[in-house]
């Protein structure tokens, strides 16, 4: 049996208390250190994504006629990403609601995308997307060709397309219910982005951050301070003129 003198017992108690205090202090400061180290990393990733638009990208421009106008209609994308562009529209530069740092919303822009029909889900029909003048901000409108009285509209391109996709999914058709509105309209396509940036008054959209291109001689927003040594990102685009058979508005089979 071990025995301790009173002074030895006091020493052991003091040692235990000191060890306990050090342990508590250590765990107290370990959490903020871990949190602090992860926040800058997340911020760097987000900032890099935003700054990506300033990196020059290769792009195959939309085809043009001899007079310089865009040869419309034109089909962009492949497969489920295919969109037919009918009109690029015109820039509204005096109202901030018609652009943001990433997109310019040209009034009169018009495109079409084929998806399962709301009236005959076993077939596909064209859905016409339009950007209308809503006063202080654009109105995004989508109308199925086989049911023109059914109109989806709202202040958000993604919100309008979500309404439509949710309704298609409710018919038992396998379809995604989350989609980028600009992608569904065709606005996220680099060739379309370039065409919009080259429209009159596009350079007056003060909040918009223009995409830079590999061929800077054709870029009205080029920064003369940046040279070709900047990192480049290429983007493959499939662009063809629309065939007459796609213009009749008839349904397509799935």
Backbone as numpy.savetxt, mean C-alpha at the origin, in Angstrom:
# Nx Ny Nz CAx CAy CAz Cx Cy Cz
24.77 -31.55 65.43 23.92 -30.36 65.43 24.82 -29.12 65.43
24.47 -28.17 64.43 25.26 -26.95 64.34 24.72 -25.90 65.28
25.63 -25.18 65.89 25.22 -24.09 66.78 25.93 -22.83 66.34
25.26 -21.67 66.52 25.84 -20.39 66.14 25.84 -19.47 67.34
26.91 -18.72 67.42 26.95 -17.68 68.43 26.06 -16.55 67.96
25.52 -15.74 68.84 24.61 -14.64 68.47 25.21 -13.72 67.42
26.52 -13.40 67.55 27.10 -12.49 66.57 27.19 -13.14 65.18
27.41 -14.51 65.14 27.45 -15.21 63.86 26.07 -15.21 63.20
25.06 -15.39 64.00 23.67 -15.40 63.48 23.31 -14.04 62.87
23.73 -12.96 63.56 23.47 -11.62 63.03 24.18 -11.40 61.70
25.43 -11.96 61.62 26.18 -11.82 60.37 25.48 -12.53 59.22
24.94 -13.74 59.47 24.26 -14.51 58.41 22.99 -13.79 57.95
22.25 -13.22 58.91 21.02 -12.49 58.55 21.35 -11.27 57.69
22.41 -10.56 58.05 22.81 -9.38 57.29 23.21 -9.75 55.86
23.94 -10.88 55.74 24.37 -11.34 54.42 23.17 -11.70 53.55
22.17 -12.39 54.13 20.97 -12.77 53.38 20.20 -11.54 52.90
20.08 -10.54 53.79 19.35 -9.32 53.40 20.06 -8.58 52.27
21.40 -8.50 52.37 22.17 -7.81 51.32 22.02 -8.51 49.97
22.10 -9.86 49.98 21.95 -10.63 48.74 20.57 -10.44 48.13
19.54 -10.42 49.00 18.17 -10.24 48.53 17.98 -8.88 47.88
18.58 -7.81 48.50 18.45 -6.47 47.94 19.14 -6.37 46.58
20.30 -6.98 46.44 21.03 -6.93 45.17 20.26 -7.65 44.07
19.64 -8.79 44.44 18.86 -9.55 43.46 17.66 -8.75 42.97
16.98 -8.07 43.91 15.81 -7.26 43.54 16.21 -6.10 42.65
17.33 -5.46 43.01 17.79 -4.33 42.21 18.16 -4.76 40.80
18.80 -5.94 40.69 19.21 -6.44 39.38 18.01 -6.71 38.49
16.94 -7.39 39.05 15.77 -7.68 38.23 14.99 -6.44 37.88
15.08 -5.42 38.76 14.35 -4.19 38.49 14.88 -3.50 37.24
16.21 -3.53 37.05 16.81 -2.81 35.93 16.95 -3.65 34.68
16.70 -4.93 34.77 16.86 -5.77 33.59 15.74 -5.55 32.58
14.53 -5.24 33.03 13.38 -5.09 32.12 13.54 -3.85 31.24
13.80 -2.66 31.82 13.97 -1.49 30.96 15.09 -1.64 29.95
16.17 -2.34 30.33 17.28 -2.50 29.40 16.86 -3.32 28.19
16.08 -4.39 28.42 15.60 -5.23 27.32 14.67 -4.45 26.42
13.73 -3.70 27.02 12.77 -2.92 26.25 13.46 -1.85 25.41
14.42 -1.17 26.03 15.12 -0.09 25.33 15.87 -0.62 24.12
16.40 -1.82 24.19 17.20 -2.34 23.09 16.34 -2.75 21.90
15.06 -3.08 22.13 14.22 -3.53 21.02 13.52 -2.37 20.31
13.24 -1.28 21.01 12.50 -0.18 20.40 13.24 0.45 19.23
14.54 0.78 19.37 15.24 1.36 18.22 15.24 0.44 17.01
15.33 -0.89 17.26 15.35 -1.82 16.14 14.05 -1.75 15.36
12.91 -1.70 16.08 11.62 -1.61 15.41 11.51 -0.30 14.64
11.97 0.78 15.27 11.89 2.08 14.61 12.74 2.12 13.35
13.90 1.46 13.41 14.77 1.44 12.23 14.08 0.72 11.08
13.39 -0.40 11.41 12.71 -1.14 10.36 11.61 -0.30 9.72
10.81 0.39 10.56 9.72 1.20 10.03 10.24 2.36 9.19
11.27 3.02 9.70 11.84 4.14 8.97 12.38 3.69 7.63
13.05 2.53 7.61 13.58 2.01 6.37 12.50 1.75 5.35
11.35 1.28 5.81 10.25 1.00 4.90 9.72 2.29 4.28
9.60 3.35 5.10 9.13 4.64 4.59 10.13 5.20 3.57
11.42 5.12 3.91 12.45 5.71 3.07 12.65 4.94 1.77
12.06 3.75 1.67 12.24 2.92 0.50 11.78 3.63 -0.77
10.83 4.54 -0.67 10.32 5.25 -1.85 11.38 6.17 -2.45
12.36 6.54 -1.66 13.41 7.42 -2.18 14.49 6.64 -2.93
14.43 5.31 -2.88 15.41 4.50 -3.59 14.96 4.33 -5.04
15.81 4.60 -6.02 15.43 4.48 -7.43 14.99 3.07 -7.77
13.92 2.95 -8.55 13.41 1.65 -8.97 13.31 1.59 -10.49
13.55 0.42 -11.02 13.37 0.21 -12.45 11.89 0.04 -12.73
11.42 0.58 -13.83 10.00 0.49 -14.16 9.82 0.47 -15.67
8.89 -0.34 -16.12 8.50 -0.34 -17.53 7.31 0.61 -17.66
7.48 1.78 -18.23 6.39 2.76 -18.28 5.19 2.26 -19.07
4.04 2.85 -18.80 2.85 2.54 -19.59 3.09 2.96 -21.04
2.58 2.19 -21.99 2.81 2.52 -23.41 2.16 3.85 -23.78
2.79 4.58 -24.68 2.27 5.88 -25.11 2.10 5.92 -26.63
1.16 6.75 -27.04 0.91 6.98 -28.46 1.95 7.98 -29.00
2.00 8.13 -30.33 2.97 9.07 -30.91 2.82 10.50 -30.38
1.59 10.88 -29.98 1.40 12.24 -29.48 1.77 12.39 -28.01
2.25 11.29 -27.39 2.70 11.35 -26.00 1.67 10.95 -24.97
0.42 10.79 -25.38 -0.62 10.39 -24.42 -0.52 8.89 -24.15
-0.97 8.49 -22.96 -0.91 7.07 -22.58 -1.91 6.28 -23.41
-1.47 5.15 -23.96 -2.31 4.30 -24.80 -3.24 3.47 -23.91
-4.42 3.98 -23.68 -5.40 3.32 -22.83 -6.54 2.76 -23.69
-7.20 1.66 -23.24 -6.96 0.96 -21.97 -5.72 0.09 -22.05
-5.17 -0.21 -20.87 -3.99 -1.05 -20.78 -4.14 -1.98 -19.58
-3.67 -3.21 -19.74 -3.76 -4.19 -18.66 -2.42 -4.30 -17.95
-2.45 -4.25 -16.64 -1.23 -4.38 -15.84 -1.38 -5.58 -14.91
-0.25 -6.17 -14.53 -0.29 -7.28 -13.58 -0.57 -8.61 -14.23
-0.46 -9.66 -13.43 -0.69 -11.03 -13.89 -1.69 -11.73 -12.99
-2.44 -12.66 -13.54 -3.32 -13.51 -12.74 -4.28 -12.73 -11.87
-4.27 -13.05 -10.57 -5.19 -12.38 -9.64 -4.84 -10.91 -9.43
-3.65 -10.50 -9.85 -3.25 -9.10 -9.71 -3.56 -8.26 -10.95
-4.22 -8.88 -11.93 -4.50 -8.18 -13.18 -5.53 -7.06 -12.98
-5.22 -5.90 -13.49 -6.11 -4.74 -13.43 -6.07 -4.05 -14.80
-7.23 -3.62 -15.28 -7.31 -2.90 -16.55 -7.48 -1.41 -16.24
-6.58 -0.59 -16.73 -6.64 0.85 -16.50 -7.32 1.52 -17.69
-8.39 2.29 -17.41 -9.12 3.00 -18.46 -8.80 4.49 -18.49
-8.53 5.06 -17.32 -8.23 6.49 -17.26 -7.30 6.76 -16.08
-6.30 7.61 -16.28 -5.39 7.99 -15.20 -5.97 9.12 -14.36
-6.85 9.94 -14.95 -7.48 11.02 -14.21 -6.62 12.28 -14.19
-6.98 13.20 -13.31 -6.26 14.47 -13.19 -6.00 14.78 -11.73
-4.90 15.47 -11.47 -4.46 15.75 -10.11 -5.20 16.96 -9.53
-5.66 16.80 -8.29 -6.24 17.91 -7.52 -5.18 18.30 -6.49
-4.50 19.41 -6.71 -3.36 19.77 -5.86 -3.71 20.78 -4.77
-4.87 21.43 -4.89 -5.20 22.50 -3.95 -6.00 22.03 -2.73
-6.23 20.70 -2.64 -6.93 20.13 -1.49 -6.13 18.94 -0.98
-5.67 19.02 0.25 -4.75 18.02 0.78 -5.36 16.63 0.89
-6.69 16.55 0.93 -7.33 15.25 1.04 -7.13 14.37 -0.18
-6.65 14.95 -1.28 -6.49 14.19 -2.51 -5.09 13.61 -2.69
-4.29 13.68 -1.64 -3.00 12.98 -1.67 -2.51 12.79 -0.24
-1.62 11.84 -0.08 -0.95 11.61 1.19 0.52 11.34 0.87
1.35 11.03 1.86 2.77 10.82 1.53 3.03 9.70 0.53
2.12 8.74 0.43 2.36 7.58 -0.42 1.59 7.60 -1.75
0.42 8.19 -1.76 -0.42 8.14 -2.96 -0.99 9.50 -3.33
-1.17 9.69 -4.64 -1.97 10.79 -5.18 -3.25 10.15 -5.71
-4.40 10.76 -5.37 -5.69 10.20 -5.79 -6.24 11.05 -6.95
-5.96 10.72 -8.19 -6.41 11.56 -9.31 -7.92 11.40 -9.55
-8.61 12.52 -9.61 -10.05 12.49 -9.89 -10.26 12.06 -11.34
-11.15 11.11 -11.55 -11.40 10.59 -12.88 -10.64 9.30 -13.16
-9.79 8.87 -12.21 -9.09 7.58 -12.38 -10.13 6.47 -12.48
-9.92 5.55 -13.41 -10.90 4.47 -13.62 -10.18 3.19 -14.00
-10.55 2.10 -13.34 -9.94 0.80 -13.64 -10.97 -0.31 -13.45
-10.59 -1.50 -13.88 -11.51 -2.65 -13.76 -10.74 -3.89 -13.31
-11.38 -4.66 -12.45 -10.80 -5.91 -11.96 -11.88 -6.99 -12.01
-11.50 -8.18 -12.44 -12.46 -9.29 -12.52 -12.44 -10.13 -11.25
-13.64 -10.36 -10.70 -13.81 -11.17 -9.50 -15.14 -11.92 -9.61
-15.40 -12.91 -8.72 -16.68 -13.61 -8.75 -17.86 -12.64 -8.66
-18.89 -12.93 -9.44 -20.07 -12.08 -9.48 -20.89 -12.20 -8.20
-21.52 -11.09 -7.80 -22.40 -11.10 -6.63 -23.74 -11.74 -6.96
-24.12 -11.73 -8.24 -25.40 -12.32 -8.65 -25.25 -13.76 -9.12
-24.11 -14.07 -9.74 -23.84 -15.44 -10.20 -22.42 -15.80 -9.78
-22.25 -16.27 -8.54 -20.91 -16.51 -8.00 -20.06 -17.49 -8.80
-20.70 -18.33 -9.63 -19.94 -19.30 -10.42 -19.25 -18.64 -11.61
-19.55 -17.38 -11.86 -18.93 -16.65 -12.96 -18.19 -15.42 -12.42
-17.32 -14.89 -13.26 -16.63 -13.65 -12.91 -17.22 -12.49 -13.68
-17.18 -11.34 -13.07 -17.62 -10.12 -13.74 -16.63 -9.01 -13.44
-16.69 -7.97 -14.22 -15.80 -6.84 -14.00 -16.33 -5.90 -12.94
-15.44 -5.41 -12.09 -15.79 -4.43 -11.07 -15.06 -3.13 -11.42
-15.85 -2.10 -11.71 -15.30 -0.81 -12.12 -14.99 0.04 -10.89
-13.73 0.43 -10.75 -13.31 1.32 -9.66 -13.13 2.73 -10.20
-13.62 3.71 -9.46 -13.49 5.11 -9.87 -13.11 5.98 -8.68
-12.37 7.04 -8.95 -12.07 8.05 -7.94 -12.85 9.30 -8.32
-13.76 9.72 -7.44 -14.64 10.85 -7.71 -14.28 12.03 -6.82
-14.72 13.21 -7.22 -14.47 14.42 -6.44 -15.52 14.54 -5.35
-15.09 14.39 -4.10 -16.01 14.48 -2.97 -15.92 15.80 -2.23
-15.31 16.80 -2.85 -15.16 18.09 -2.18 -13.79 18.23 -1.55
-13.73 18.01 -0.24 -12.44 18.11 0.46 -11.59 16.85 0.34
-12.20 15.77 -0.10 -11.49 14.49 -0.19 -12.12 13.65 -1.30
-11.39 12.66 -1.80 -11.95 11.82 -2.86 -12.99 10.84 -2.34
-13.84 10.39 -3.24 -14.78 9.31 -2.96 -14.37 8.14 -3.84
-14.21 6.98 -3.24 -13.84 5.77 -3.97 -15.11 4.97 -4.22
-15.33 4.59 -5.46 -16.57 3.90 -5.83 -16.26 2.66 -6.66
-16.92 1.56 -6.33 -16.76 0.31 -7.08 -18.14 -0.17 -7.49
-18.30 -0.49 -8.78 -19.60 -0.91 -9.32 -19.43 -2.18 -10.13
-20.18 -3.26 -9.81 -20.12 -4.47 -10.63 -20.81 -4.25 -11.97
-20.19 -4.70 -13.05 -20.75 -4.49 -14.39 -22.07 -5.22 -14.59
-22.23 -6.37 -13.94 -23.47 -7.13 -14.15 -24.58 -6.70 -13.20
-24.30 -5.72 -12.33 -25.32 -5.20 -11.41 -25.02 -3.74 -11.11
-25.20 -2.86 -12.12 -24.81 -1.46 -11.97 -25.56 -0.69 -10.89
-26.68 -1.23 -10.43 -27.42 -0.55 -9.36 -26.79 -0.80 -7.99
-25.87 -1.78 -7.92 -25.17 -2.08 -6.67 -23.86 -1.29 -6.66
-23.78 -0.33 -5.77 -22.61 0.55 -5.74 -21.98 0.53 -4.35
-20.68 0.34 -4.30 -19.92 0.42 -3.04 -19.11 1.71 -3.08
-19.26 2.55 -2.08 -18.52 3.81 -2.09 -18.15 4.23 -0.68
-17.11 5.03 -0.57 -16.66 5.50 0.74 -15.43 6.37 0.61
-14.94 6.85 1.75 -13.78 7.74 1.77 -12.46 7.00 1.76
-12.49 5.67 1.92 -11.27 4.87 1.96 -11.32 3.80 0.87
-10.29 3.74 0.04 -10.24 2.74 -1.02 -10.23 1.33 -0.44
-9.43 1.12 0.60 -9.36 -0.21 1.22 -10.68 -0.56 1.91
-11.32 0.43 2.53 -12.60 0.19 3.20 -13.68 -0.21 2.22
-13.73 0.43 1.07 -14.73 0.11 0.05 -14.52 -1.30 -0.48
-13.26 -1.63 -0.75 -12.98 -2.97 -1.28 -13.22 -4.05 -0.23
-13.03 -3.73 1.03 -13.33 -4.71 2.08 -14.83 -5.01 2.11
-15.66 -3.97 1.96 -17.11 -4.19 1.91 -17.46 -5.18 0.80
-16.88 -4.95 -0.37 -17.16 -5.80 -1.53 -16.67 -7.22 -1.32
-15.44 -7.37 -0.86 -14.87 -8.71 -0.66 -15.61 -9.48 0.42
-16.06 -8.79 1.46 -16.85 -9.45 2.50 -18.16 -9.99 1.92
-18.77 -9.22 1.02 -20.03 -9.67 0.43 -19.81 -10.86 -0.49
-18.70 -10.84 -1.23 -18.38 -11.99 -2.09 -18.15 -13.23 -1.24
-17.41 -13.07 -0.14 -17.13 -14.20 0.75 -18.40 -14.74 1.39
-19.38 -13.87 1.65 -20.63 -14.31 2.28 -21.45 -15.22 1.37
-21.12 -15.24 0.07 -21.83 -16.10 -0.88 -21.23 -17.50 -0.92
-20.22 -17.74 -0.10 -19.59 -19.05 -0.05 -18.44 -19.19 -1.01
-18.05 -18.09 -1.63 -16.92 -18.11 -2.56 -15.63 -17.91 -1.78
-14.64 -18.73 -2.06 -13.35 -18.57 -1.40 -12.67 -17.32 -1.93
-12.55 -16.33 -1.08 -11.94 -15.06 -1.49 -11.31 -14.40 -0.29
-10.25 -13.65 -0.53 -9.63 -12.93 0.58 -10.54 -11.80 1.02
-10.55 -11.56 2.32 -11.41 -10.51 2.86 -10.62 -9.27 3.25
-9.31 -9.32 3.12 -8.48 -8.16 3.41 -7.64 -7.86 2.17
-7.72 -6.65 1.71 -6.96 -6.28 0.51 -6.61 -4.81 0.55
-5.53 -4.48 -0.11 -5.12 -3.08 -0.23 -5.96 -2.41 -1.31
-6.64 -1.33 -0.94 -7.44 -0.61 -1.91 -6.62 -0.11 -3.09
-5.47 0.55 -2.85 -4.64 1.00 -3.97 -4.22 -0.15 -4.89
-3.98 -1.32 -4.30 -3.60 -2.48 -5.12 -4.76 -2.93 -5.99
-5.97 -2.96 -5.43 -7.14 -3.40 -6.18 -7.48 -2.41 -7.30
-7.21 -1.13 -7.07 -7.44 -0.12 -8.11 -6.35 -0.13 -9.17
-5.17 -0.62 -8.81 -4.02 -0.58 -9.71 -3.07 0.56 -9.42
-3.35 1.33 -8.37 -2.53 2.50 -8.06 -1.16 2.15 -7.49
-1.02 0.94 -6.93 0.27 0.56 -6.35 1.24 0.05 -7.40
0.77 -0.16 -8.62 1.64 -0.59 -9.71 2.62 0.53 -10.05
3.90 0.20 -10.17 4.92 1.22 -10.39 4.73 2.00 -11.68
4.25 1.33 -12.74 4.02 2.04 -14.00 2.92 3.08 -13.85
1.89 2.74 -13.07 0.79 3.68 -12.82 1.28 4.81 -11.93
2.07 4.47 -10.91 2.65 5.49 -10.03 3.44 6.51 -10.85
4.25 6.02 -11.77 5.07 6.91 -12.60 4.18 7.80 -13.47
3.14 7.21 -14.06 2.24 7.99 -14.93 1.54 9.09 -14.14
1.13 8.79 -12.90 0.46 9.79 -12.07 1.43 10.90 -11.67
2.65 10.52 -11.31 3.66 11.53 -10.94 3.97 12.49 -12.08
3.75 12.04 -13.31 4.05 12.87 -14.48 2.86 13.72 -14.92
1.72 13.59 -14.22 0.55 14.40 -14.56 0.79 15.87 -14.19
0.13 16.80 -14.88 0.24 18.22 -14.50 -0.19 18.43 -13.05
0.53 19.26 -12.34 0.27 19.64 -10.95 0.62 18.57 -9.92
1.13 17.42 -10.36 1.51 16.39 -9.39 2.63 16.89 -8.48
3.51 17.73 -9.03 4.62 18.26 -8.24 4.17 19.28 -7.20
2.90 19.67 -7.24 2.37 20.63 -6.27 1.71 19.95 -5.07
1.69 18.63 -5.07 1.13 17.87 -3.94 2.20 17.84 -2.85
2.11 18.77 -1.93 3.21 19.03 -0.99 3.50 17.89 -0.03
2.49 17.10 0.33 2.72 16.02 1.30 3.19 14.73 0.64
3.07 14.64 -0.64 3.41 13.41 -1.36 4.92 13.24 -1.47
5.39 12.02 -1.18 6.81 11.69 -1.32 6.97 10.94 -2.64
7.55 11.55 -3.66 7.62 10.93 -4.98 8.57 9.74 -5.01
8.19 8.76 -5.81 9.07 7.62 -6.06 10.12 8.05 -7.08
11.36 7.69 -6.83 12.43 7.98 -7.77 12.66 6.77 -8.68
13.11 7.04 -9.89 13.24 5.99 -10.90 14.69 5.82 -11.34
14.95 4.66 -11.88 16.29 4.35 -12.36 16.70 5.32 -13.47
15.77 5.59 -14.38 16.02 6.54 -15.45 15.58 7.91 -14.96
16.46 8.65 -14.31 16.09 9.92 -13.71 15.78 11.00 -14.74
16.23 10.82 -15.97 15.97 11.83 -16.99 14.49 11.97 -17.29
13.69 10.92 -16.95 12.25 10.97 -17.19 11.48 11.26 -15.91
12.19 11.53 -14.82 11.53 11.73 -13.53 11.47 13.22 -13.19
10.28 13.82 -13.23 10.18 15.25 -12.94 10.51 15.62 -11.51
10.62 14.60 -10.62 10.90 14.85 -9.21 12.34 14.53 -8.86
13.18 14.26 -9.84 14.51 13.76 -9.55 15.28 14.71 -8.64
16.06 14.12 -7.76 16.91 14.89 -6.85 18.31 14.91 -7.43
18.74 16.06 -7.92 20.03 16.16 -8.58 21.17 15.82 -7.65
20.92 15.86 -6.33 21.98 15.57 -5.37 22.26 14.09 -5.29
21.28 13.24 -5.68 21.46 11.80 -5.59 21.94 11.28 -6.93
22.86 10.33 -6.90 23.38 9.80 -8.15 23.04 8.33 -8.29
23.55 7.71 -9.37 23.21 6.33 -9.67 23.84 5.34 -8.73
24.63 5.80 -7.77 25.25 4.88 -6.83 24.29 4.45 -5.74
23.07 5.06 -5.70 22.08 4.68 -4.70 21.64 3.26 -4.93
21.25 2.53 -3.85 20.76 1.17 -4.01 19.56 1.15 -4.93
19.49 0.15 -5.80 18.41 0.06 -6.78 17.53 -1.14 -6.50
16.27 -0.97 -6.81 15.33 -2.08 -6.66 14.53 -2.18 -7.95
14.59 -3.34 -8.60 13.86 -3.50 -9.85 12.49 -4.10 -9.59
11.58 -3.85 -10.51 10.22 -4.38 -10.38 9.77 -4.84 -11.75
9.42 -6.11 -11.88 8.98 -6.63 -13.16 7.50 -6.35 -13.32
7.12 -5.86 -14.48 5.73 -5.54 -14.76 5.34 -6.22 -16.06
4.12 -6.71 -16.11 3.61 -7.31 -17.33 2.52 -6.39 -17.85
2.75 -5.75 -18.97 1.81 -4.76 -19.49 1.44 -5.11 -20.92
0.15 -5.24 -21.21 -0.32 -5.53 -22.56 -1.53 -4.66 -22.85
-1.76 -4.36 -24.11 -2.97 -3.65 -24.47 -4.16 -4.58 -24.30
-5.26 -4.04 -23.85 -6.45 -4.85 -23.62 -7.02 -5.31 -24.95
-7.40 -6.58 -25.00 -8.01 -7.13 -26.20 -9.46 -6.68 -26.30
-10.01 -6.55 -27.51 -11.39 -6.11 -27.67 -12.39 -6.98 -26.93
-12.08 -8.28 -26.78 -13.01 -9.20 -26.12 -13.21 -8.85 -24.66
-12.29 -8.09 -24.06 -12.41 -7.73 -22.66 -13.22 -6.45 -22.47
-13.63 -5.82 -23.57 -14.29 -4.54 -23.47 -15.81 -4.65 -23.49
-16.34 -5.86 -23.72 -17.78 -5.97 -23.89 -18.53 -6.09 -22.58
-17.81 -6.19 -21.44 -18.46 -6.22 -20.14 -19.10 -7.56 -19.82
-18.88 -8.60 -20.63 -19.49 -9.90 -20.36 -18.82 -10.58 -19.20
-19.54 -11.55 -18.58 -19.00 -12.28 -17.45 -17.95 -13.26 -17.92
-17.09 -13.64 -17.00 -16.11 -14.69 -17.26 -16.42 -15.87 -16.37
-16.16 -17.07 -16.85 -16.33 -18.26 -16.01 -15.15 -18.36 -15.08
-15.38 -18.98 -13.91 -14.30 -19.14 -12.94 -13.28 -20.13 -13.46
